PDB file of C-alpha atoms in Angstrom:
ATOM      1  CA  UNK A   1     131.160  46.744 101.681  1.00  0.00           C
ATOM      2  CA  UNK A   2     133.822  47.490  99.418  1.00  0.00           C
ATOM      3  CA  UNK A   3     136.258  50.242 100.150  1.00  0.00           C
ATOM      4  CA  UNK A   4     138.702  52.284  97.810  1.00  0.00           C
ATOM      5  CA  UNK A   5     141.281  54.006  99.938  1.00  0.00           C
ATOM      6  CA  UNK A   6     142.918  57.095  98.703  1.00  0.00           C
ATOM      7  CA  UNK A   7     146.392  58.209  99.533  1.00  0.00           C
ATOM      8  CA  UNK A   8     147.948  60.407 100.890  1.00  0.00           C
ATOM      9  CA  UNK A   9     144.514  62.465 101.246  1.00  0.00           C
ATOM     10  CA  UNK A  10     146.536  66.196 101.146  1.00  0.00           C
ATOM     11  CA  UNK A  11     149.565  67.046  98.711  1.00  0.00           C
ATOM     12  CA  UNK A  12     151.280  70.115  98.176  1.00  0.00           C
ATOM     13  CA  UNK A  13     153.790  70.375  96.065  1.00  0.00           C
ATOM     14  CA  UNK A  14     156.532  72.936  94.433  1.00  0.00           C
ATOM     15  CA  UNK A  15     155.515  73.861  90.913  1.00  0.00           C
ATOM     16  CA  UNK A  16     157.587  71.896  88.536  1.00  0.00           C
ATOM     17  CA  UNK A  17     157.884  68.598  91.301  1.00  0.00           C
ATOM     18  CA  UNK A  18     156.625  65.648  90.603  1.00  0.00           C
ATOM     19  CA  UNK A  19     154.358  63.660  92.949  1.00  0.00           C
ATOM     20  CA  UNK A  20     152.187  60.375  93.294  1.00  0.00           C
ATOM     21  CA  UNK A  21     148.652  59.493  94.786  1.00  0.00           C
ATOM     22  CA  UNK A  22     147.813  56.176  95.348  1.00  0.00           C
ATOM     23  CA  UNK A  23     143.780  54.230  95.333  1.00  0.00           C
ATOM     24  CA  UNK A  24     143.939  50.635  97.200  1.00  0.00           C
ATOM     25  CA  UNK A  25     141.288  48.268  97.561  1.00  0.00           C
ATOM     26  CA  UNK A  26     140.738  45.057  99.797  1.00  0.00           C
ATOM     27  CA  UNK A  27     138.579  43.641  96.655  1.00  0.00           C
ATOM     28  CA  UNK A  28     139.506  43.055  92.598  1.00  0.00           C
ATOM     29  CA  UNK A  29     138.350  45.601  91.106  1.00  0.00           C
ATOM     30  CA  UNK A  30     136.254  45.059  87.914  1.00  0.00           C
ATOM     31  CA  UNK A  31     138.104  48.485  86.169  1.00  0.00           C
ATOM     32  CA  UNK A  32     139.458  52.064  87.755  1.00  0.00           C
ATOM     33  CA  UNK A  33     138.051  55.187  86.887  1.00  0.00           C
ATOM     34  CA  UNK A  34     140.055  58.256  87.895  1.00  0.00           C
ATOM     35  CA  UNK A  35     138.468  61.973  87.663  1.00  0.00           C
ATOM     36  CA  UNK A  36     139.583  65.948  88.862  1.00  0.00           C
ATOM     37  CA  UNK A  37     137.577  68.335  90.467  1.00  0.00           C
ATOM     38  CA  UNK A  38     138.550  71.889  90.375  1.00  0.00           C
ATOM     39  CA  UNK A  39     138.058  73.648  94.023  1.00  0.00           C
ATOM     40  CA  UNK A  40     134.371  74.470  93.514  1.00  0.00           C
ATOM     41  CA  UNK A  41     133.559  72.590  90.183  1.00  0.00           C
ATOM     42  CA  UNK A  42     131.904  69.557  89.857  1.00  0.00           C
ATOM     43  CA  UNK A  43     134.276  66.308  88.980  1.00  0.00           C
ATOM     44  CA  UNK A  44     135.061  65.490  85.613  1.00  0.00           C
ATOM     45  CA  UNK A  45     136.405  62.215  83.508  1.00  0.00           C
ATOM     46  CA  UNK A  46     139.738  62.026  83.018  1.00  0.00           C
ATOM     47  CA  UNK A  47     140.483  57.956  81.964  1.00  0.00           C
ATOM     48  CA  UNK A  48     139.494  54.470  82.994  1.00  0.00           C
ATOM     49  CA  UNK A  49     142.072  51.424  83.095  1.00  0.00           C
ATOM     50  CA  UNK A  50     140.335  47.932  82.526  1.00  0.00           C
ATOM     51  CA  UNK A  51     143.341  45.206  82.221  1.00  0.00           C
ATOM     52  CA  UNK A  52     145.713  44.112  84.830  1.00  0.00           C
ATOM     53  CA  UNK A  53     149.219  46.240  84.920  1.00  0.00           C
ATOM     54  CA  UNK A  54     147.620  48.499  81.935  1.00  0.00           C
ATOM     55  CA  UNK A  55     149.503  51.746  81.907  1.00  0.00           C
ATOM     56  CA  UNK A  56     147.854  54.605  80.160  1.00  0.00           C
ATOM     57  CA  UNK A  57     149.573  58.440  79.639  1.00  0.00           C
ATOM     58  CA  UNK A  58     147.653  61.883  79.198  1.00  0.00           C
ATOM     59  CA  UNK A  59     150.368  64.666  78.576  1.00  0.00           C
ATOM     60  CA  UNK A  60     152.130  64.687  82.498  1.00  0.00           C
ATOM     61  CA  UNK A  61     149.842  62.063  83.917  1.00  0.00           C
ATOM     62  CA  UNK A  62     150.254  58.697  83.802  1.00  0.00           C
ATOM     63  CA  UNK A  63     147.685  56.006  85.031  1.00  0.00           C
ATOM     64  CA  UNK A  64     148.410  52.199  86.499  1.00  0.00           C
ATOM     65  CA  UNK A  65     146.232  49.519  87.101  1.00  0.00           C
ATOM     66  CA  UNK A  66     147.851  47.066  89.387  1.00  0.00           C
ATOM     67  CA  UNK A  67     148.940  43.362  88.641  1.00  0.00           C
ATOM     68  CA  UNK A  68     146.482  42.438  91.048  1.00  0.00           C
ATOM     69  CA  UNK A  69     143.776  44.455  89.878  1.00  0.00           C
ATOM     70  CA  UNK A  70     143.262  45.605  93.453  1.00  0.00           C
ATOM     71  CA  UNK A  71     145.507  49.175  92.974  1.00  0.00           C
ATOM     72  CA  UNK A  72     146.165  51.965  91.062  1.00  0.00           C
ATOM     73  CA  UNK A  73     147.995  55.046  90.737  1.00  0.00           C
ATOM     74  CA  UNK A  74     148.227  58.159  89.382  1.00  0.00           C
ATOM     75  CA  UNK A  75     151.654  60.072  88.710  1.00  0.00           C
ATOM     76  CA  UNK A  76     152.027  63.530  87.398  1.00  0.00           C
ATOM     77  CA  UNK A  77     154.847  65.190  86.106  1.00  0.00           C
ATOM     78  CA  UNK A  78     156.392  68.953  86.402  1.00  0.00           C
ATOM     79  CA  UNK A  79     153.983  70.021  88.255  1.00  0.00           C
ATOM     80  CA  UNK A  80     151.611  73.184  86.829  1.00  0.00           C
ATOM     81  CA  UNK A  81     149.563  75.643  88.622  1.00  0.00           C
ATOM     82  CA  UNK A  82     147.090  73.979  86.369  1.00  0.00           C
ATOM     83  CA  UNK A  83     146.984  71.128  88.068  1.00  0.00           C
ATOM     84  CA  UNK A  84     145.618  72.084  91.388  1.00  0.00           C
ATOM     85  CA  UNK A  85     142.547  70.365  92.403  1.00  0.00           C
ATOM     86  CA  UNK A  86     141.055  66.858  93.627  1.00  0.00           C
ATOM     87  CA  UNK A  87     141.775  63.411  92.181  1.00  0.00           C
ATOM     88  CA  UNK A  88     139.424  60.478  92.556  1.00  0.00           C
ATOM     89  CA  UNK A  89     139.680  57.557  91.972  1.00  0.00           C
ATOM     90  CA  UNK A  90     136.269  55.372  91.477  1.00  0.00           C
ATOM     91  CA  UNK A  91     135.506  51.712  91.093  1.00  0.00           C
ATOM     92  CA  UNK A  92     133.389  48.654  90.189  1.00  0.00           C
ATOM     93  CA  UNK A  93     134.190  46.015  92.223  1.00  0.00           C
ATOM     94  CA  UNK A  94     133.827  42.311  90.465  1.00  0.00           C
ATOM     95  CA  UNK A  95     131.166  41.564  93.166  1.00  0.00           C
ATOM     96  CA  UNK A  96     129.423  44.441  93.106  1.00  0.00           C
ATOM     97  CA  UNK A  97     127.650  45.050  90.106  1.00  0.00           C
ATOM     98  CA  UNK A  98     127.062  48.097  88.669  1.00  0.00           C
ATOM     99  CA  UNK A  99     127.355  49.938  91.863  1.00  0.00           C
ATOM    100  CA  UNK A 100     130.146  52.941  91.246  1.00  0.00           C
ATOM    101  CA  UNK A 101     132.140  54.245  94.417  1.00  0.00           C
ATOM    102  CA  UNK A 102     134.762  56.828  95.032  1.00  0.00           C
ATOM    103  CA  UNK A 103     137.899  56.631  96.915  1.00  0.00           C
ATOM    104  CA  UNK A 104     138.464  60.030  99.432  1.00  0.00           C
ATOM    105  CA  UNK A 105     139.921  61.562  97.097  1.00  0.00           C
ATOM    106  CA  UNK A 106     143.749  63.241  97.168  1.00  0.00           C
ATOM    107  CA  UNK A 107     143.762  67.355  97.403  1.00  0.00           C
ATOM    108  CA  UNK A 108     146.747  69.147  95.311  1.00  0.00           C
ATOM    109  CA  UNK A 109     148.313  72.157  96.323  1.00  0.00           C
ATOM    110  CA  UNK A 110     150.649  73.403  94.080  1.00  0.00           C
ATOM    111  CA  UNK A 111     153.260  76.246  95.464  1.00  0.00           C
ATOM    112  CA  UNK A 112     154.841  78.122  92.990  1.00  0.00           C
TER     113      UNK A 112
ATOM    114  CA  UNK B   1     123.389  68.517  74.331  1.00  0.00           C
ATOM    115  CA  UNK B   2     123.075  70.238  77.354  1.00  0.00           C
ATOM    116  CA  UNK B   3     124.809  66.997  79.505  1.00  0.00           C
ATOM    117  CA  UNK B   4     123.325  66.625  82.938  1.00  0.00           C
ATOM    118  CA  UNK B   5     121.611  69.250  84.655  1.00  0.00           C
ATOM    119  CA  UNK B   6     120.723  69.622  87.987  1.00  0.00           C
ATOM    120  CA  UNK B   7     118.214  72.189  89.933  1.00  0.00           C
ATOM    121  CA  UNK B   8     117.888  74.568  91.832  1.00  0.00           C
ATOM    122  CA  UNK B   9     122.004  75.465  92.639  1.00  0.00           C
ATOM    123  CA  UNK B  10     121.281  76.874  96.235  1.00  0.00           C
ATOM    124  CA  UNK B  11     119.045  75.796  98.152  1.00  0.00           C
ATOM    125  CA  UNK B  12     118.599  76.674 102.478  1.00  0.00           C
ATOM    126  CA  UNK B  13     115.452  74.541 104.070  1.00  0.00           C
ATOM    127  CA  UNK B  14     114.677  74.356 107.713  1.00  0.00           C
ATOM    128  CA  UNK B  15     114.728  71.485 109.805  1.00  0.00           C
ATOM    129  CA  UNK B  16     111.747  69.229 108.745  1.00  0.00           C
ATOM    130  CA  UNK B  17     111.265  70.460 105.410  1.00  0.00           C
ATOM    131  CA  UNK B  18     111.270  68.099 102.351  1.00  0.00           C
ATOM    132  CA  UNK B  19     111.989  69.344  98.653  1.00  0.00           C
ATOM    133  CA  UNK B  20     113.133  67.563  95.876  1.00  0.00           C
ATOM    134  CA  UNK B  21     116.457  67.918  94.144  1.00  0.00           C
ATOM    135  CA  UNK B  22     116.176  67.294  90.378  1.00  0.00           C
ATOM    136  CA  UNK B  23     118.644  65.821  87.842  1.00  0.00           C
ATOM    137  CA  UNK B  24     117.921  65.293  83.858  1.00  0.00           C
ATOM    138  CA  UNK B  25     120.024  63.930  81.388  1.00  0.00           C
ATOM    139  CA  UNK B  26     119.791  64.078  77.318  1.00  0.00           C
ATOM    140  CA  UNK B  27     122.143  61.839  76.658  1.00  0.00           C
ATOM    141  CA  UNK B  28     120.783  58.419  76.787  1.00  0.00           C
ATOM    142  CA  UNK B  29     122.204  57.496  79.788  1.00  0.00           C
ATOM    143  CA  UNK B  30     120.988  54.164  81.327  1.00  0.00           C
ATOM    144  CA  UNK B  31     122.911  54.616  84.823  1.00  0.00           C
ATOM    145  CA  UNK B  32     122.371  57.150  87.062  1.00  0.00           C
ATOM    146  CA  UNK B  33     123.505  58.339  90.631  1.00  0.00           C
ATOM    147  CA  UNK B  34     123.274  60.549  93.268  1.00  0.00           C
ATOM    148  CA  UNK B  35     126.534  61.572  95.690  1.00  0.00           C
ATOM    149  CA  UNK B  36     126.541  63.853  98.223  1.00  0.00           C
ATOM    150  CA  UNK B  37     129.883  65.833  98.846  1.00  0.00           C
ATOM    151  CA  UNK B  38     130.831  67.526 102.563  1.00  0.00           C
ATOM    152  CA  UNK B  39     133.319  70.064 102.878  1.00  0.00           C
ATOM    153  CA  UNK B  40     136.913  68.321 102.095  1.00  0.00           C
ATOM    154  CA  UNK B  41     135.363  64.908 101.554  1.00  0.00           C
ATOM    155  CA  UNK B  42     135.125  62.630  99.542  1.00  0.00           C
ATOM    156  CA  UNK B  43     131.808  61.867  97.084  1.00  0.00           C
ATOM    157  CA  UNK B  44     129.445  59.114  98.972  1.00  0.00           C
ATOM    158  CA  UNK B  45     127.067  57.142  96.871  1.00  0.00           C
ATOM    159  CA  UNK B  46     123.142  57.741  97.983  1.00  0.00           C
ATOM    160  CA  UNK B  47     121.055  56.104  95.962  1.00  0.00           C
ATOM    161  CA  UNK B  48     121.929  54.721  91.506  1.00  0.00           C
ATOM    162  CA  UNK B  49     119.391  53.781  89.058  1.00  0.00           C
ATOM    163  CA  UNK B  50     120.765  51.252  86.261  1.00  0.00           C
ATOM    164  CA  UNK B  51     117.388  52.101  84.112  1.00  0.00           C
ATOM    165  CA  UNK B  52     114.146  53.174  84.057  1.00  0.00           C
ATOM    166  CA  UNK B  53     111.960  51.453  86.845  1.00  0.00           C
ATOM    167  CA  UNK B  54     115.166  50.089  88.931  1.00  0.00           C
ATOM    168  CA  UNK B  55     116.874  52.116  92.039  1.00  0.00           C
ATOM    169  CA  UNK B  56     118.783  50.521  94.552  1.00  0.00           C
ATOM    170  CA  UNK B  57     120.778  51.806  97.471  1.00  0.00           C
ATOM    171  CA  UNK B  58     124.486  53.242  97.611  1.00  0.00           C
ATOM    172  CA  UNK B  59     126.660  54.152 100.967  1.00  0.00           C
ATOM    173  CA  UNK B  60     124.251  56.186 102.498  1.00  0.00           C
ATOM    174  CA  UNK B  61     120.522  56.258 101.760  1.00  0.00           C
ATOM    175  CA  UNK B  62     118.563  57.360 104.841  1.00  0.00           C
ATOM    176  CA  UNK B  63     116.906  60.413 104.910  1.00  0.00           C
ATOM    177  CA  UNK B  64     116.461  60.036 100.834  1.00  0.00           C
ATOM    178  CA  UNK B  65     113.929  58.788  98.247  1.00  0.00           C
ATOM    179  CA  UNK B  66     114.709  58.226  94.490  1.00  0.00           C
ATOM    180  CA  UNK B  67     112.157  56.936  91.684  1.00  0.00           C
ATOM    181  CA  UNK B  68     112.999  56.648  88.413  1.00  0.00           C
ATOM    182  CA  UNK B  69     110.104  56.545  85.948  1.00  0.00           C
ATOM    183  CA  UNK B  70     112.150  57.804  82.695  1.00  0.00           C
ATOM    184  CA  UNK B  71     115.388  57.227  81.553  1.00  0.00           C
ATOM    185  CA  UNK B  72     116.276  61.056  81.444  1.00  0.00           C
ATOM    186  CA  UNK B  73     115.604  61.753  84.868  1.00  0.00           C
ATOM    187  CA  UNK B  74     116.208  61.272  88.396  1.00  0.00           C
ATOM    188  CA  UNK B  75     114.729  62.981  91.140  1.00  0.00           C
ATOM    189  CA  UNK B  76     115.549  63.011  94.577  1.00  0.00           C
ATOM    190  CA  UNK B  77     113.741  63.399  97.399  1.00  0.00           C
ATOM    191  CA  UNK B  78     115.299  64.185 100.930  1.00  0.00           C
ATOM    192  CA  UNK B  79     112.232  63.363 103.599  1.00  0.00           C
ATOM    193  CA  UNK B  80     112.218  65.378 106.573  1.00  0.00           C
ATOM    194  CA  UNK B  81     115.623  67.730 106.577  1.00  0.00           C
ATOM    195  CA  UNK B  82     118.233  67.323 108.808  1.00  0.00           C
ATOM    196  CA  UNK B  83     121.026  69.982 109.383  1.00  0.00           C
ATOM    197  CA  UNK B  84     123.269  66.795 108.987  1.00  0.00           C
ATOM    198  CA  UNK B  85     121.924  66.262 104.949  1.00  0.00           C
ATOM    199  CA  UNK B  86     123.560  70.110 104.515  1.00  0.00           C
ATOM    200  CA  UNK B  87     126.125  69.306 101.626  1.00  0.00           C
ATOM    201  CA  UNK B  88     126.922  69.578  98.018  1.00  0.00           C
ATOM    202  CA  UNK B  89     125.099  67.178  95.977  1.00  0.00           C
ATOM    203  CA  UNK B  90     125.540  65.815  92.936  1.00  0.00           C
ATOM    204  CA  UNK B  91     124.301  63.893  90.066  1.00  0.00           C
ATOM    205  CA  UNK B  92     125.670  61.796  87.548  1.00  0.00           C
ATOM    206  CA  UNK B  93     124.892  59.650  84.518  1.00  0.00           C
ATOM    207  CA  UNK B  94     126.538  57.236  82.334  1.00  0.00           C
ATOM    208  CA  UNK B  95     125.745  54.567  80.233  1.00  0.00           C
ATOM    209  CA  UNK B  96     126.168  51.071  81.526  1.00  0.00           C
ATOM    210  CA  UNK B  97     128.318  49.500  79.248  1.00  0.00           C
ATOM    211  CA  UNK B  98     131.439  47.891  81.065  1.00  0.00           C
ATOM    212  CA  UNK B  99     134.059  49.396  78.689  1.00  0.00           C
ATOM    213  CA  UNK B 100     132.190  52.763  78.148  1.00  0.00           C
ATOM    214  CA  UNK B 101     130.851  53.865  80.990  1.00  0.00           C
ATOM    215  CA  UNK B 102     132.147  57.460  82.198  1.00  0.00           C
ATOM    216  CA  UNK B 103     130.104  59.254  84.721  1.00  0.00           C
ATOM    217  CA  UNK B 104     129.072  62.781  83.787  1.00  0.00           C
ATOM    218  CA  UNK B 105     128.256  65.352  86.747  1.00  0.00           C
ATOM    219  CA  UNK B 106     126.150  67.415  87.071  1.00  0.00           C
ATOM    220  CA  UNK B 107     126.785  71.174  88.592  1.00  0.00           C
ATOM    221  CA  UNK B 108     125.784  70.041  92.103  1.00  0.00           C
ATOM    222  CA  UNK B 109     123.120  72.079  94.208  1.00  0.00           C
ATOM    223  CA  UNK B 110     124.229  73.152  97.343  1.00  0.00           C
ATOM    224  CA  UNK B 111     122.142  72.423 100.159  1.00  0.00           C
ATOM    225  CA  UNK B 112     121.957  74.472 103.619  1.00  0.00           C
ATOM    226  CA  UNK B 113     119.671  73.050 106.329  1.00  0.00           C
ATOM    227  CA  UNK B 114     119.247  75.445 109.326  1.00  0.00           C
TER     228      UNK B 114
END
C-alpha cells in the first residue's frame, strides 16, 4: 500500500537554528497535507500544496511540493520555543482515492 | 460550532471488554476517520467513511467496527479488547472536496486495556 516516509523522525535544535524535515513517497501523490501536534494535543491543519514544485510560506515555515509530486518538505526558520512539537505530513495518493494517510511524523526539540 | 468531538477522554477496559468510542461532527463534514496514535508514533488509519452509509478499511482495521448511519457521526466499536488496542485515538472529519479538504481532530480518548 502506499507509504509516506518521514525524515529524520527526531530533531533537536538550538533556538534561533534553522532546520528541515523531509515526507517521501514511492507513489504521486494526488496533494500534501502537512499538520503540528503539540506534545499532548491533538494535530492540527497547518497548509496543503496541490501543484507540482508549488512553494507556499506561513511566517518561518515554508512548504514544497516536489517536481515529481512524489516529495515534500517543510523548512522553518529561527527557530522558537514555539515551535516545539510534531510535524506530519499526510497524503492522497492518485491511486488511492479518498483514503488519507500520515507519514511518521518528525519530533522537534528546541534547546534554548 | 463545537468542531469534532469525541467521548469519553479516558477510558481503562479489561481484556475482553468491548465499548464504543464516539465521534460527532457539526460541521457538514462528508469524510470521516478514525487513527489510532501509540506513544512516539505516528497516526495509523483504522477505518474512514466518505458519507453516510459507506466505510471502508484504512492501515489497520482488526479488532474494530465502524457504521456510519448519519453524516455527523461516527462511532467506533473495538470488539473484544486487547492490551495491544491501548493507545490514543482519534477522530477526524473533513469535507471531501479535492482542493478543500482539511482534516479536523478531534481531542482523542485515551484508551488503557489491562
Amino acid at each position: 500500500g502506499q507509504q509516506v516516509m518521514q525524515i529524520p523522525q527526531y530533531q533537536h535544535v538550538q533556538e534561533g537554528e534553522d532546520f528541515t524535515t523531509y515526507c517521501n513517497s514511492s507513489t504521486t501523490l494526488s496533494n500534501i497535507q502537512w499538520y503540528k501536534q503539540r506534545p499532548g494535543g491533538h494535530p492540527v491543519f497547518l497548509i496543503q500544496l496541490v501543484k507540482s514544485g508549488e512553494v507556499k510560506k506561513q511566517k518561518r515555515l515554508t512548504f514544497q511540493f516536489g517536481e515529481a509530486k512524489k516529495n515534500s518538505s517543510l523548512h522553518i526558520t529561527a527557530t522558537q520555543t514555539t515551535d516545539v512539537g510534531t510535524y506530519f505530513c499526510a497524503s492522497r495518493a492518485q491511486a488511492a482515492g479518498n483514503k488519507l494517510t500520515f507519514g511518521g511524523g518528525t519530533r522537534v526539540l528546541v534547546k534554548p | 460550532n463545537a468542531g469534532v468531538t469525541q467521548t469519553p477522554k479516558f477510558q481503562v477496559l479489561k481484556t475482553g471488554q468491548s465499548m464504543t468510542l464516539q465521534c460527532a461532527q457539526d460541521m457538514n463534514h462528508e469524510y470521516m476517520s478514525w487513527y489510532r496514535q501509540d506513544p512516539g508514533m505516528g497516526l495509523r488509519l483504522i477505518h474512514y467513511s466518505v458519507g453516510a452509509g459507506i466505510t471502508d478499511q484504512g492501515e489497520v482495521p482488526n479488532g474494530y467496527n465502524v457504521s456510519r448511519s448519519t453524516t455527523e457521526d461516527f462511532p467506533l466499536r473495538l470488539l473484544s479488547a486487547a492490551p495491544s488496542q491501548t493507545s490514543v485515538y482519534f477522530c477526524a472529519s473533513s469535507y471531501s472536496s479535492p482542493t478543500y479538504n482539511e482534516q479536523f481532530f478531534g481531542p482523542g480518548t485515551r484508551l488503557t486495556v489491562l
